[in-house]
Amino acid sequence: KEFPENQCFSIIFKGKKHNLDLVANSEKEAVHWISGMKKIMNSSNSMNQKEKLEYWIYSCFRKADKNKDNKMSLEEVKEFFKLVNIEVNDLYAKKLFEKCDKSKSNTLEDIEIAEFYKLLTEREEIDVIFGQFSDKKL
């Protein structure tokens, strides 16, 4: 089937992913979609490395939240670790989870998830080691 050229557009992915060819219902709708995609690409391209990392971690949290209740159970936290390629044993995962579960609800919510993220990404012991080695002259 042929489509009017002014209603067609493609999303081209990097790597080995296949392109996505789309057809809008009208030329105006196609322009709207293309404009929106350009804004998303510009926003993504203007992110610094830390913002890109935070966005990726946030998307992994969303994927791990199997029941989409915006809360993280211990099992969902373990799934999150797998998604971000962090190997931890069950005891450590439970300990970290319980440390962040201030409400004792057996789920991490809002500020507790932020605390969990902070514990994962801000490791004081590593900062101390880096500080010790960066002060030494090689």
XYZ file of C-alpha atoms in Angstrom:
138
model
C 0.000 0.000 0.000
C 1.285 3.458 -0.842
C 1.074 6.367 1.564
C 1.360 10.099 0.930
C 5.025 11.044 1.319
C 4.216 14.082 3.500
C 2.640 11.795 6.116
C 5.592 9.382 6.345
C 8.635 9.565 8.578
C 11.237 7.172 9.996
C 13.070 6.806 13.260
C 16.610 5.614 12.619
C 18.317 3.876 15.527
C 22.036 3.514 16.110
C 23.579 0.087 16.049
C 21.924 -3.027 14.728
C 18.349 -2.076 15.561
C 15.935 -1.856 12.663
C 14.546 1.506 11.574
C 10.961 2.298 12.473
C 8.895 3.581 9.543
C 5.713 5.402 10.538
C 2.712 6.957 8.818
C 0.710 9.758 10.401
C -2.963 10.382 9.733
C -2.175 13.795 8.240
C 0.753 15.990 7.228
C 0.098 18.200 10.265
C 0.276 15.190 12.570
C 3.532 14.022 10.939
C 5.075 17.477 11.457
C 3.918 17.390 15.085
C 5.527 13.968 15.674
C 8.788 14.996 13.996
C 8.928 18.208 16.012
C 8.375 16.277 19.247
C 11.064 13.730 18.382
C 13.544 16.526 17.606
C 12.852 18.084 21.019
C 13.453 14.740 22.729
C 16.695 14.218 20.797
C 17.918 17.735 21.601
C 17.095 17.239 25.268
C 18.901 13.906 25.314
C 21.929 15.307 23.481
C 22.194 18.220 25.904
C 22.278 15.941 28.973
C 25.607 15.605 30.714
C 26.944 12.174 31.681
C 25.491 12.339 35.214
C 22.025 13.227 33.902
C 22.164 10.374 31.386
C 23.152 7.949 34.159
C 20.331 9.157 36.403
C 17.841 8.827 33.557
C 19.037 5.287 32.821
C 18.798 4.287 36.495
C 15.327 5.819 36.735
C 14.203 3.823 33.690
C 15.618 0.653 35.293
C 13.624 1.416 38.454
C 10.488 1.688 36.316
C 11.228 -1.618 34.563
C 11.858 -3.372 37.890
C 8.537 -2.085 39.287
C 6.592 -5.057 37.924
C 3.164 -4.096 39.270
C 3.607 -0.386 38.376
C 2.610 0.857 41.852
C 5.614 3.239 42.111
C 6.864 1.231 45.073
C 9.726 -1.249 45.221
C 9.362 -4.563 47.015
C 12.456 -6.542 47.991
C 11.941 -8.797 44.952
C 11.687 -5.747 42.694
C 14.883 -4.354 44.229
C 16.632 -7.630 43.396
C 15.307 -7.341 39.833
C 16.622 -3.774 39.711
C 20.097 -4.997 40.684
C 19.989 -7.437 37.750
C 18.890 -4.703 35.340
C 21.791 -2.434 36.311
C 24.218 -5.353 36.349
C 25.042 -5.188 40.061
C 25.773 -8.526 41.671
C 24.733 -8.646 45.316
C 23.846 -11.548 47.531
C 20.351 -11.802 48.988
C 21.512 -10.907 52.494
C 23.124 -7.643 51.382
C 20.097 -6.763 49.229
C 17.793 -7.354 52.203
C 20.032 -5.336 54.530
C 20.116 -2.390 52.124
C 16.364 -2.649 51.558
C 15.587 -2.695 55.292
C 17.915 0.253 55.907
C 15.924 2.331 53.419
C 12.442 1.081 54.417
C 11.932 3.711 57.139
C 8.144 3.283 57.001
C 8.466 -0.470 57.679
C 5.926 -1.096 54.902
C 8.037 -3.751 53.164
C 8.206 -1.461 50.147
C 10.368 1.497 49.213
C 8.411 4.606 48.282
C 9.304 8.140 47.196
C 11.996 9.395 49.608
C 12.997 5.828 50.479
C 13.752 5.113 46.813
C 15.796 8.328 46.706
C 17.732 7.139 49.777
C 18.255 3.738 48.167
C 19.606 5.440 45.032
C 21.894 7.617 47.141
C 23.296 4.589 48.972
C 23.976 2.910 45.631
C 25.659 5.854 43.961
C 27.389 7.723 46.783
C 29.898 5.416 48.401
C 31.864 7.289 51.057
C 34.472 4.523 51.392
C 35.261 4.757 47.679
C 35.478 8.551 47.878
C 37.997 8.192 50.739
C 40.127 5.752 48.722
C 40.064 8.005 45.657
C 40.960 10.952 47.872
C 43.938 9.104 49.339
C 45.310 8.090 45.951
C 44.664 11.405 44.250
C 46.726 13.208 46.932
C 49.763 10.993 46.291
C 52.207 11.946 43.602
C 52.939 9.185 41.136
